[in-house]
Amino acid sequence: AKAARVAIRENIIFNLPRAAININDGAMGGHVIERNLIFNTCRESGDHGAINTWDRQPFLHSEGGTASFAPLPIVVQDNFIIANYGSSQGIDNDDGSSFYRIRRNVFYSADGFKMDYGGHDSTFSDNLVIGQANGYDGQACVNVGSFLEQHGDTISNNTCVVRGSRNPGDVDLMARLAQCSARRVHLEGNK
């Protein structure tokens, strides 16, 4: 269904075979996902997150007052997400997912944020990410892929804690930037 301004609030979501929340083609955007407790997801699947998104098809809409192919920002805030079982990220923005505002969440046993395959113009800020040293994909707190000039992501004021034993010579990673210039991604105030 094509939708705008969907709210998912104040739920306890658990024990699912796949992602707890899936946004397929964010359509007109304006969605809000907030104050949810999400755990035990992806019990029969893997390589995606407790919240899983993709955007492969733009939609012409006028939700913001003027005609646009860019969706309104999608807000994911104030959630507690445990990425156990096959879930590798708290939020997996895949295949062009763009215009996300992800803030003030707690991610446990997870890569906090993944954005790749053409996603852009999102922010990841003021989150606490608690990962496992030997977890999925090396457990960087953020994994982002390539962006077009002027369409990078902003990653700011996040705290990353990596738990567990580390191999000698391991480097702590706040963010893993793949196939992109650091000047297209803004990293600031993270620890």
mmCIF file with all atom_site columns, C-alpha atoms in Angstrom:
data_model
loop_
_atom_site.group_PDB
_atom_site.id
_atom_site.type_symbol
_atom_site.label_atom_id
_atom_site.label_alt_id
_atom_site.label_comp_id
_atom_site.label_asym_id
_atom_site.label_entity_id
_atom_site.label_seq_id
_atom_site.pdbx_PDB_ins_code
_atom_site.Cartn_x
_atom_site.Cartn_y
_atom_site.Cartn_z
_atom_site.occupancy
_atom_site.B_iso_or_equiv
_atom_site.pdbx_formal_charge
_atom_site.auth_seq_id
_atom_site.auth_comp_id
_atom_site.auth_asym_id
_atom_site.auth_atom_id
_atom_site.pdbx_PDB_model_num
ATOM 1   C CA . ALA A 1 1   ? 0.000  0.000   0.000  1.00 0.00 ? 1   ALA A CA 1
ATOM 2   C CA . LYS A 1 2   ? 1.141  3.530   -0.666 1.00 0.00 ? 2   LYS A CA 1
ATOM 3   C CA . ALA A 1 3   ? 0.923  5.511   2.533  1.00 0.00 ? 3   ALA A CA 1
ATOM 4   C CA . ALA A 1 4   ? 1.980  8.728   4.224  1.00 0.00 ? 4   ALA A CA 1
ATOM 5   C CA . ARG A 1 5   ? 2.325  9.711   7.867  1.00 0.00 ? 5   ARG A CA 1
ATOM 6   C CA . VAL A 1 6   ? 1.941  6.231   9.394  1.00 0.00 ? 6   VAL A CA 1
ATOM 7   C CA . ALA A 1 7   ? 2.641  6.129   13.163 1.00 0.00 ? 7   ALA A CA 1
ATOM 8   C CA . ILE A 1 8   ? 3.932  3.066   15.021 1.00 0.00 ? 8   ILE A CA 1
ATOM 9   C CA . ARG A 1 9   ? 4.047  4.051   18.702 1.00 0.00 ? 9   ARG A CA 1
ATOM 10  C CA . GLU A 1 10  ? 4.416  2.487   22.137 1.00 0.00 ? 10  GLU A CA 1
ATOM 11  C CA . ASN A 1 11  ? 4.479  -1.188  21.197 1.00 0.00 ? 11  ASN A CA 1
ATOM 12  C CA . ILE A 1 12  ? 6.305  -4.233  22.485 1.00 0.00 ? 12  ILE A CA 1
ATOM 13  C CA . ILE A 1 13  ? 7.199  -6.240  19.371 1.00 0.00 ? 13  ILE A CA 1
ATOM 14  C CA . PHE A 1 14  ? 8.944  -9.620  19.747 1.00 0.00 ? 14  PHE A CA 1
ATOM 15  C CA . ASN A 1 15  ? 9.298  -13.271 18.641 1.00 0.00 ? 15  ASN A CA 1
ATOM 16  C CA . LEU A 1 16  ? 9.025  -12.775 14.888 1.00 0.00 ? 16  LEU A CA 1
ATOM 17  C CA . PRO A 1 17  ? 10.407 -14.837 11.988 1.00 0.00 ? 17  PRO A CA 1
ATOM 18  C CA . ARG A 1 18  ? 11.547 -11.693 10.089 1.00 0.00 ? 18  ARG A CA 1
ATOM 19  C CA . ALA A 1 19  ? 11.833 -7.956  10.766 1.00 0.00 ? 19  ALA A CA 1
ATOM 20  C CA . ALA A 1 20  ? 9.488  -6.364  13.303 1.00 0.00 ? 20  ALA A CA 1
ATOM 21  C CA . ILE A 1 21  ? 8.830  -3.355  11.081 1.00 0.00 ? 21  ILE A CA 1
ATOM 22  C CA . ASN A 1 22  ? 9.321  -3.344  7.337  1.00 0.00 ? 22  ASN A CA 1
ATOM 23  C CA . ILE A 1 23  ? 8.973  -0.248  5.168  1.00 0.00 ? 23  ILE A CA 1
ATOM 24  C CA . ASN A 1 24  ? 8.880  -1.146  1.495  1.00 0.00 ? 24  ASN A CA 1
ATOM 25  C CA . ASP A 1 25  ? 9.169  1.972   -0.627 1.00 0.00 ? 25  ASP A CA 1
ATOM 26  C CA . GLY A 1 26  ? 8.589  4.700   1.948  1.00 0.00 ? 26  GLY A CA 1
ATOM 27  C CA . ALA A 1 27  ? 6.111  6.264   -0.493 1.00 0.00 ? 27  ALA A CA 1
ATOM 28  C CA . MET A 1 28  ? 5.289  9.796   0.598  1.00 0.00 ? 28  MET A CA 1
ATOM 29  C CA . GLY A 1 29  ? 7.086  9.465   3.941  1.00 0.00 ? 29  GLY A CA 1
ATOM 30  C CA . GLY A 1 30  ? 6.240  11.322  7.117  1.00 0.00 ? 30  GLY A CA 1
ATOM 31  C CA . HIS A 1 31  ? 6.135  8.070   9.083  1.00 0.00 ? 31  HIS A CA 1
ATOM 32  C CA . VAL A 1 32  ? 6.997  8.054   12.801 1.00 0.00 ? 32  VAL A CA 1
ATOM 33  C CA . ILE A 1 33  ? 8.292  4.975   14.645 1.00 0.00 ? 33  ILE A CA 1
ATOM 34  C CA . GLU A 1 34  ? 8.746  5.837   18.311 1.00 0.00 ? 34  GLU A CA 1
ATOM 35  C CA . ARG A 1 35  ? 8.803  4.550   21.888 1.00 0.00 ? 35  ARG A CA 1
ATOM 36  C CA . ASN A 1 36  ? 8.797  0.852   20.924 1.00 0.00 ? 36  ASN A CA 1
ATOM 37  C CA . LEU A 1 37  ? 10.589 -2.101  22.528 1.00 0.00 ? 37  LEU A CA 1
ATOM 38  C CA . ILE A 1 38  ? 11.703 -4.529  19.797 1.00 0.00 ? 38  ILE A CA 1
ATOM 39  C CA . PHE A 1 39  ? 13.535 -7.845  20.359 1.00 0.00 ? 39  PHE A CA 1
ATOM 40  C CA . ASN A 1 40  ? 13.756 -11.500 19.248 1.00 0.00 ? 40  ASN A CA 1
ATOM 41  C CA . THR A 1 41  ? 13.252 -10.626 15.584 1.00 0.00 ? 41  THR A CA 1
ATOM 42  C CA . CYS A 1 42  ? 14.649 -12.292 12.453 1.00 0.00 ? 42  CYS A CA 1
ATOM 43  C CA . ARG A 1 43  ? 14.391 -15.692 14.122 1.00 0.00 ? 43  ARG A CA 1
ATOM 44  C CA . GLU A 1 44  ? 14.113 -17.500 10.769 1.00 0.00 ? 44  GLU A CA 1
ATOM 45  C CA . SER A 1 45  ? 16.052 -15.083 8.575  1.00 0.00 ? 45  SER A CA 1
ATOM 46  C CA . GLY A 1 46  ? 19.166 -12.934 8.568  1.00 0.00 ? 46  GLY A CA 1
ATOM 47  C CA . ASP A 1 47  ? 21.100 -10.139 6.910  1.00 0.00 ? 47  ASP A CA 1
ATOM 48  C CA . HIS A 1 48  ? 18.596 -7.479  7.810  1.00 0.00 ? 48  HIS A CA 1
ATOM 49  C CA . GLY A 1 49  ? 17.477 -5.526  10.836 1.00 0.00 ? 49  GLY A CA 1
ATOM 50  C CA . ALA A 1 50  ? 14.739 -5.440  13.419 1.00 0.00 ? 50  ALA A CA 1
ATOM 51  C CA . ILE A 1 51  ? 13.555 -2.440  11.406 1.00 0.00 ? 51  ILE A CA 1
ATOM 52  C CA . ASN A 1 52  ? 14.129 -3.115  7.715  1.00 0.00 ? 52  ASN A CA 1
ATOM 53  C CA . THR A 1 53  ? 13.533 -0.652  4.873  1.00 0.00 ? 53  THR A CA 1
ATOM 54  C CA . TRP A 1 54  ? 14.040 -0.242  1.172  1.00 0.00 ? 54  TRP A CA 1
ATOM 55  C CA . ASP A 1 55  ? 13.093 2.382   -1.388 1.00 0.00 ? 55  ASP A CA 1
ATOM 56  C CA . ARG A 1 56  ? 13.232 1.258   -4.978 1.00 0.00 ? 56  ARG A CA 1
ATOM 57  C CA . GLN A 1 57  ? 10.379 3.318   -6.394 1.00 0.00 ? 57  GLN A CA 1
ATOM 58  C CA . PRO A 1 58  ? 9.891  7.085   -6.043 1.00 0.00 ? 58  PRO A CA 1
ATOM 59  C CA . PHE A 1 59  ? 6.333  8.394   -5.799 1.00 0.00 ? 59  PHE A CA 1
ATOM 60  C CA . LEU A 1 60  ? 5.153  11.805  -6.963 1.00 0.00 ? 60  LEU A CA 1
ATOM 61  C CA . HIS A 1 61  ? 3.182  13.377  -4.111 1.00 0.00 ? 61  HIS A CA 1
ATOM 62  C CA . SER A 1 62  ? 2.265  16.727  -2.600 1.00 0.00 ? 62  SER A CA 1
ATOM 63  C CA . GLU A 1 63  ? 2.238  15.796  1.113  1.00 0.00 ? 63  GLU A CA 1
ATOM 64  C CA . GLY A 1 64  ? 4.641  18.664  1.889  1.00 0.00 ? 64  GLY A CA 1
ATOM 65  C CA . GLY A 1 65  ? 2.536  21.212  0.022  1.00 0.00 ? 65  GLY A CA 1
ATOM 66  C CA . THR A 1 66  ? 4.313  21.067  -3.355 1.00 0.00 ? 66  THR A CA 1
ATOM 67  C CA . ALA A 1 67  ? 4.801  18.225  -5.826 1.00 0.00 ? 67  ALA A CA 1
ATOM 68  C CA . SER A 1 68  ? 7.941  16.207  -5.095 1.00 0.00 ? 68  SER A CA 1
ATOM 69  C CA . PHE A 1 69  ? 9.526  12.809  -5.638 1.00 0.00 ? 69  PHE A CA 1
ATOM 70  C CA . ALA A 1 70  ? 11.400 13.150  -2.309 1.00 0.00 ? 70  ALA A CA 1
ATOM 71  C CA . PRO A 1 71  ? 9.464  11.646  0.609  1.00 0.00 ? 71  PRO A CA 1
ATOM 72  C CA . LEU A 1 72  ? 8.883  13.566  3.804  1.00 0.00 ? 72  LEU A CA 1
ATOM 73  C CA . PRO A 1 73  ? 11.471 12.546  6.444  1.00 0.00 ? 73  PRO A CA 1
ATOM 74  C CA . ILE A 1 74  ? 10.766 9.261   8.213  1.00 0.00 ? 74  ILE A CA 1
ATOM 75  C CA . VAL A 1 75  ? 11.459 9.570   11.958 1.00 0.00 ? 75  VAL A CA 1
ATOM 76  C CA . VAL A 1 76  ? 12.670 6.647   14.089 1.00 0.00 ? 76  VAL A CA 1
ATOM 77  C CA . GLN A 1 77  ? 13.160 7.842   17.669 1.00 0.00 ? 77  GLN A CA 1
ATOM 78  C CA . ASP A 1 78  ? 13.165 6.845   21.330 1.00 0.00 ? 78  ASP A CA 1
ATOM 79  C CA . ASN A 1 79  ? 13.091 3.074   20.693 1.00 0.00 ? 79  ASN A CA 1
ATOM 80  C CA . PHE A 1 80  ? 14.932 0.248   22.489 1.00 0.00 ? 80  PHE A CA 1
ATOM 81  C CA . ILE A 1 81  ? 16.012 -2.363  19.932 1.00 0.00 ? 81  ILE A CA 1
ATOM 82  C CA . ILE A 1 82  ? 17.796 -5.629  20.717 1.00 0.00 ? 82  ILE A CA 1
ATOM 83  C CA . ALA A 1 83  ? 19.174 -7.129  17.506 1.00 0.00 ? 83  ALA A CA 1
ATOM 84  C CA . ASN A 1 84  ? 19.496 -10.770 18.482 1.00 0.00 ? 84  ASN A CA 1
ATOM 85  C CA . TYR A 1 85  ? 18.858 -13.984 16.500 1.00 0.00 ? 85  TYR A CA 1
ATOM 86  C CA . GLY A 1 86  ? 19.437 -13.248 12.783 1.00 0.00 ? 86  GLY A CA 1
ATOM 87  C CA . SER A 1 87  ? 19.048 -9.499  13.042 1.00 0.00 ? 87  SER A CA 1
ATOM 88  C CA . SER A 1 88  ? 22.385 -7.902  12.235 1.00 0.00 ? 88  SER A CA 1
ATOM 89  C CA . GLN A 1 89  ? 21.456 -4.242  12.587 1.00 0.00 ? 89  GLN A CA 1
ATOM 90  C CA . GLY A 1 90  ? 19.002 -2.349  14.700 1.00 0.00 ? 90  GLY A CA 1
ATOM 91  C CA . ILE A 1 91  ? 17.934 -0.498  11.562 1.00 0.00 ? 91  ILE A CA 1
ATOM 92  C CA . ASP A 1 92  ? 18.802 -1.737  8.079  1.00 0.00 ? 92  ASP A CA 1
ATOM 93  C CA . ASN A 1 93  ? 18.175 1.004   5.527  1.00 0.00 ? 93  ASN A CA 1
ATOM 94  C CA . ASP A 1 94  ? 18.726 -0.920  2.305  1.00 0.00 ? 94  ASP A CA 1
ATOM 95  C CA . ASP A 1 95  ? 18.334 -0.378  -1.424 1.00 0.00 ? 95  ASP A CA 1
ATOM 96  C CA . GLY A 1 96  ? 17.915 3.366   -1.657 1.00 0.00 ? 96  GLY A CA 1
ATOM 97  C CA . SER A 1 97  ? 16.222 4.104   1.682  1.00 0.00 ? 97  SER A CA 1
ATOM 98  C CA . SER A 1 98  ? 16.602 7.848   2.125  1.00 0.00 ? 98  SER A CA 1
ATOM 99  C CA . PHE A 1 99  ? 15.466 10.810  4.226  1.00 0.00 ? 99  PHE A CA 1
ATOM 100 C CA . TYR A 1 100 ? 15.478 8.998   7.589  1.00 0.00 ? 100 TYR A CA 1
ATOM 101 C CA . ARG A 1 101 ? 15.884 10.835  10.919 1.00 0.00 ? 101 ARG A CA 1
ATOM 102 C CA . ILE A 1 102 ? 17.098 8.235   13.432 1.00 0.00 ? 102 ILE A CA 1
ATOM 103 C CA . ARG A 1 103 ? 17.635 9.704   16.886 1.00 0.00 ? 103 ARG A CA 1
ATOM 104 C CA . ARG A 1 104 ? 17.662 8.993   20.622 1.00 0.00 ? 104 ARG A CA 1
ATOM 105 C CA . ASN A 1 105 ? 17.420 5.196   20.269 1.00 0.00 ? 105 ASN A CA 1
ATOM 106 C CA . VAL A 1 106 ? 19.196 2.458   22.225 1.00 0.00 ? 106 VAL A CA 1
ATOM 107 C CA . PHE A 1 107 ? 20.536 -0.411  20.110 1.00 0.00 ? 107 PHE A CA 1
ATOM 108 C CA . TYR A 1 108 ? 21.788 -3.480  21.975 1.00 0.00 ? 108 TYR A CA 1
ATOM 109 C CA . SER A 1 109 ? 23.842 -6.294  20.405 1.00 0.00 ? 109 SER A CA 1
ATOM 110 C CA . ALA A 1 110 ? 23.651 -4.539  17.065 1.00 0.00 ? 110 ALA A CA 1
ATOM 111 C CA . ASP A 1 111 ? 25.184 -2.468  14.371 1.00 0.00 ? 111 ASP A CA 1
ATOM 112 C CA . GLY A 1 112 ? 23.062 0.583   15.050 1.00 0.00 ? 112 GLY A CA 1
ATOM 113 C CA . PHE A 1 113 ? 22.573 1.894   11.533 1.00 0.00 ? 113 PHE A CA 1
ATOM 114 C CA . LYS A 1 114 ? 23.218 0.529   8.062  1.00 0.00 ? 114 LYS A CA 1
ATOM 115 C CA . MET A 1 115 ? 22.689 2.546   4.908  1.00 0.00 ? 115 MET A CA 1
ATOM 116 C CA . ASP A 1 116 ? 23.798 1.298   1.516  1.00 0.00 ? 116 ASP A CA 1
ATOM 117 C CA . TYR A 1 117 ? 22.920 0.747   -2.126 1.00 0.00 ? 117 TYR A CA 1
ATOM 118 C CA . GLY A 1 118 ? 22.041 4.326   -2.960 1.00 0.00 ? 118 GLY A CA 1
ATOM 119 C CA . GLY A 1 119 ? 20.447 5.538   0.288  1.00 0.00 ? 119 GLY A CA 1
ATOM 120 C CA . HIS A 1 120 ? 21.138 9.171   1.158  1.00 0.00 ? 120 HIS A CA 1
ATOM 121 C CA . ASP A 1 121 ? 20.184 12.332  3.047  1.00 0.00 ? 121 ASP A CA 1
ATOM 122 C CA . SER A 1 122 ? 19.602 10.646  6.418  1.00 0.00 ? 122 SER A CA 1
ATOM 123 C CA . THR A 1 123 ? 20.720 11.546  9.937  1.00 0.00 ? 123 THR A CA 1
ATOM 124 C CA . PHE A 1 124 ? 21.764 9.220   12.765 1.00 0.00 ? 124 PHE A CA 1
ATOM 125 C CA . SER A 1 125 ? 22.118 11.235  15.967 1.00 0.00 ? 125 SER A CA 1
ATOM 126 C CA . ASP A 1 126 ? 22.120 11.008  19.759 1.00 0.00 ? 126 ASP A CA 1
ATOM 127 C CA . ASN A 1 127 ? 21.866 7.198   19.783 1.00 0.00 ? 127 ASN A CA 1
ATOM 128 C CA . LEU A 1 128 ? 23.486 4.681   22.133 1.00 0.00 ? 128 LEU A CA 1
ATOM 129 C CA . VAL A 1 129 ? 24.824 1.616   20.304 1.00 0.00 ? 129 VAL A CA 1
ATOM 130 C CA . ILE A 1 130 ? 26.032 -1.340  22.389 1.00 0.00 ? 130 ILE A CA 1
ATOM 131 C CA . GLY A 1 131 ? 27.620 -3.952  20.141 1.00 0.00 ? 131 GLY A CA 1
ATOM 132 C CA . GLN A 1 132 ? 29.460 -7.257  20.461 1.00 0.00 ? 132 GLN A CA 1
ATOM 133 C CA . ALA A 1 133 ? 33.180 -7.379  19.614 1.00 0.00 ? 133 ALA A CA 1
ATOM 134 C CA . ASN A 1 134 ? 32.803 -10.527 17.549 1.00 0.00 ? 134 ASN A CA 1
ATOM 135 C CA . GLY A 1 135 ? 29.279 -9.908  16.323 1.00 0.00 ? 135 GLY A CA 1
ATOM 136 C CA . TYR A 1 136 ? 27.884 -9.769  12.818 1.00 0.00 ? 136 TYR A CA 1
ATOM 137 C CA . ASP A 1 137 ? 29.924 -7.774  10.295 1.00 0.00 ? 137 ASP A CA 1
ATOM 138 C CA . GLY A 1 138 ? 32.516 -6.682  12.862 1.00 0.00 ? 138 GLY A CA 1
ATOM 139 C CA . GLN A 1 139 ? 29.964 -4.632  14.834 1.00 0.00 ? 139 GLN A CA 1
ATOM 140 C CA . ALA A 1 140 ? 30.810 -1.134  13.753 1.00 0.00 ? 140 ALA A CA 1
ATOM 141 C CA . CYS A 1 141 ? 28.190 1.185   15.182 1.00 0.00 ? 141 CYS A CA 1
ATOM 142 C CA . VAL A 1 142 ? 27.413 2.552   11.733 1.00 0.00 ? 142 VAL A CA 1
ATOM 143 C CA . ASN A 1 143 ? 27.909 1.048   8.256  1.00 0.00 ? 143 ASN A CA 1
ATOM 144 C CA . VAL A 1 144 ? 27.258 3.332   5.301  1.00 0.00 ? 144 VAL A CA 1
ATOM 145 C CA . GLY A 1 145 ? 27.830 2.966   1.569  1.00 0.00 ? 145 GLY A CA 1
ATOM 146 C CA . SER A 1 146 ? 28.275 5.269   -1.376 1.00 0.00 ? 146 SER A CA 1
ATOM 147 C CA . PHE A 1 147 ? 26.476 8.589   -1.874 1.00 0.00 ? 147 PHE A CA 1
ATOM 148 C CA . LEU A 1 148 ? 26.070 11.186  -4.549 1.00 0.00 ? 148 LEU A CA 1
ATOM 149 C CA . GLU A 1 149 ? 27.742 14.558  -4.059 1.00 0.00 ? 149 GLU A CA 1
ATOM 150 C CA . GLN A 1 150 ? 25.621 16.774  -1.744 1.00 0.00 ? 150 GLN A CA 1
ATOM 151 C CA . HIS A 1 151 ? 23.546 13.769  -0.607 1.00 0.00 ? 151 HIS A CA 1
ATOM 152 C CA . GLY A 1 152 ? 25.523 12.175  2.209  1.00 0.00 ? 152 GLY A CA 1
ATOM 153 C CA . ASP A 1 153 ? 24.386 11.256  5.687  1.00 0.00 ? 153 ASP A CA 1
ATOM 154 C CA . THR A 1 154 ? 25.059 13.064  8.961  1.00 0.00 ? 154 THR A CA 1
ATOM 155 C CA . ILE A 1 155 ? 26.188 10.888  11.880 1.00 0.00 ? 155 ILE A CA 1
ATOM 156 C CA . SER A 1 156 ? 26.488 12.942  15.054 1.00 0.00 ? 156 SER A CA 1
ATOM 157 C CA . ASN A 1 157 ? 26.582 12.785  18.856 1.00 0.00 ? 157 ASN A CA 1
ATOM 158 C CA . ASN A 1 158 ? 26.253 8.998   19.087 1.00 0.00 ? 158 ASN A CA 1
ATOM 159 C CA . THR A 1 159 ? 27.867 6.823   21.755 1.00 0.00 ? 159 THR A CA 1
ATOM 160 C CA . CYS A 1 160 ? 29.253 3.454   20.724 1.00 0.00 ? 160 CYS A CA 1
ATOM 161 C CA . VAL A 1 161 ? 30.213 0.748   23.239 1.00 0.00 ? 161 VAL A CA 1
ATOM 162 C CA . VAL A 1 162 ? 31.734 -2.510  21.986 1.00 0.00 ? 162 VAL A CA 1
ATOM 163 C CA . ARG A 1 163 ? 31.459 -5.387  24.480 1.00 0.00 ? 163 ARG A CA 1
ATOM 164 C CA . GLY A 1 164 ? 33.355 -8.641  24.679 1.00 0.00 ? 164 GLY A CA 1
ATOM 165 C CA . SER A 1 165 ? 36.883 -9.818  24.050 1.00 0.00 ? 165 SER A CA 1
ATOM 166 C CA . ARG A 1 166 ? 38.845 -8.110  21.333 1.00 0.00 ? 166 ARG A CA 1
ATOM 167 C CA . ASN A 1 167 ? 41.561 -9.581  19.176 1.00 0.00 ? 167 ASN A CA 1
ATOM 168 C CA . PRO A 1 168 ? 44.944 -7.872  19.537 1.00 0.00 ? 168 PRO A CA 1
ATOM 169 C CA . GLY A 1 169 ? 45.299 -5.220  16.880 1.00 0.00 ? 169 GLY A CA 1
ATOM 170 C CA . ASP A 1 170 ? 41.545 -4.701  16.417 1.00 0.00 ? 170 ASP A CA 1
ATOM 171 C CA . VAL A 1 171 ? 40.551 -1.140  15.721 1.00 0.00 ? 171 VAL A CA 1
ATOM 172 C CA . ASP A 1 172 ? 37.456 0.293   17.376 1.00 0.00 ? 172 ASP A CA 1
ATOM 173 C CA . LEU A 1 173 ? 35.082 1.572   14.736 1.00 0.00 ? 173 LEU A CA 1
ATOM 174 C CA . MET A 1 174 ? 32.420 4.191   15.125 1.00 0.00 ? 174 MET A CA 1
ATOM 175 C CA . ALA A 1 175 ? 31.622 4.040   11.423 1.00 0.00 ? 175 ALA A CA 1
ATOM 176 C CA . ARG A 1 176 ? 32.587 1.918   8.453  1.00 0.00 ? 176 ARG A CA 1
ATOM 177 C CA . LEU A 1 177 ? 32.470 3.980   5.256  1.00 0.00 ? 177 LEU A CA 1
ATOM 178 C CA . ALA A 1 178 ? 32.439 1.841   2.118  1.00 0.00 ? 178 ALA A CA 1
ATOM 179 C CA . GLN A 1 179 ? 32.873 3.075   -1.442 1.00 0.00 ? 179 GLN A CA 1
ATOM 180 C CA . CYS A 1 180 ? 32.458 6.718   -0.552 1.00 0.00 ? 180 CYS A CA 1
ATOM 181 C CA . SER A 1 181 ? 34.447 9.822   0.128  1.00 0.00 ? 181 SER A CA 1
ATOM 182 C CA . ALA A 1 182 ? 34.523 10.936  3.765  1.00 0.00 ? 182 ALA A CA 1
ATOM 183 C CA . ARG A 1 183 ? 33.613 14.433  2.563  1.00 0.00 ? 183 ARG A CA 1
ATOM 184 C CA . ARG A 1 184 ? 30.176 13.079  1.612  1.00 0.00 ? 184 ARG A CA 1
ATOM 185 C CA . VAL A 1 185 ? 29.457 11.795  5.116  1.00 0.00 ? 185 VAL A CA 1
ATOM 186 C CA . HIS A 1 186 ? 29.489 14.148  8.098  1.00 0.00 ? 186 HIS A CA 1
ATOM 187 C CA . LEU A 1 187 ? 30.857 12.559  11.314 1.00 0.00 ? 187 LEU A CA 1
ATOM 188 C CA . GLU A 1 188 ? 30.873 14.798  14.371 1.00 0.00 ? 188 GLU A CA 1
ATOM 189 C CA . GLY A 1 189 ? 30.722 14.512  18.154 1.00 0.00 ? 189 GLY A CA 1
ATOM 190 C CA . ASN A 1 190 ? 30.613 10.706  18.259 1.00 0.00 ? 190 ASN A CA 1
ATOM 191 C CA . LYS A 1 191 ? 32.392 8.708   20.972 1.00 0.00 ? 191 LYS A CA 1
#
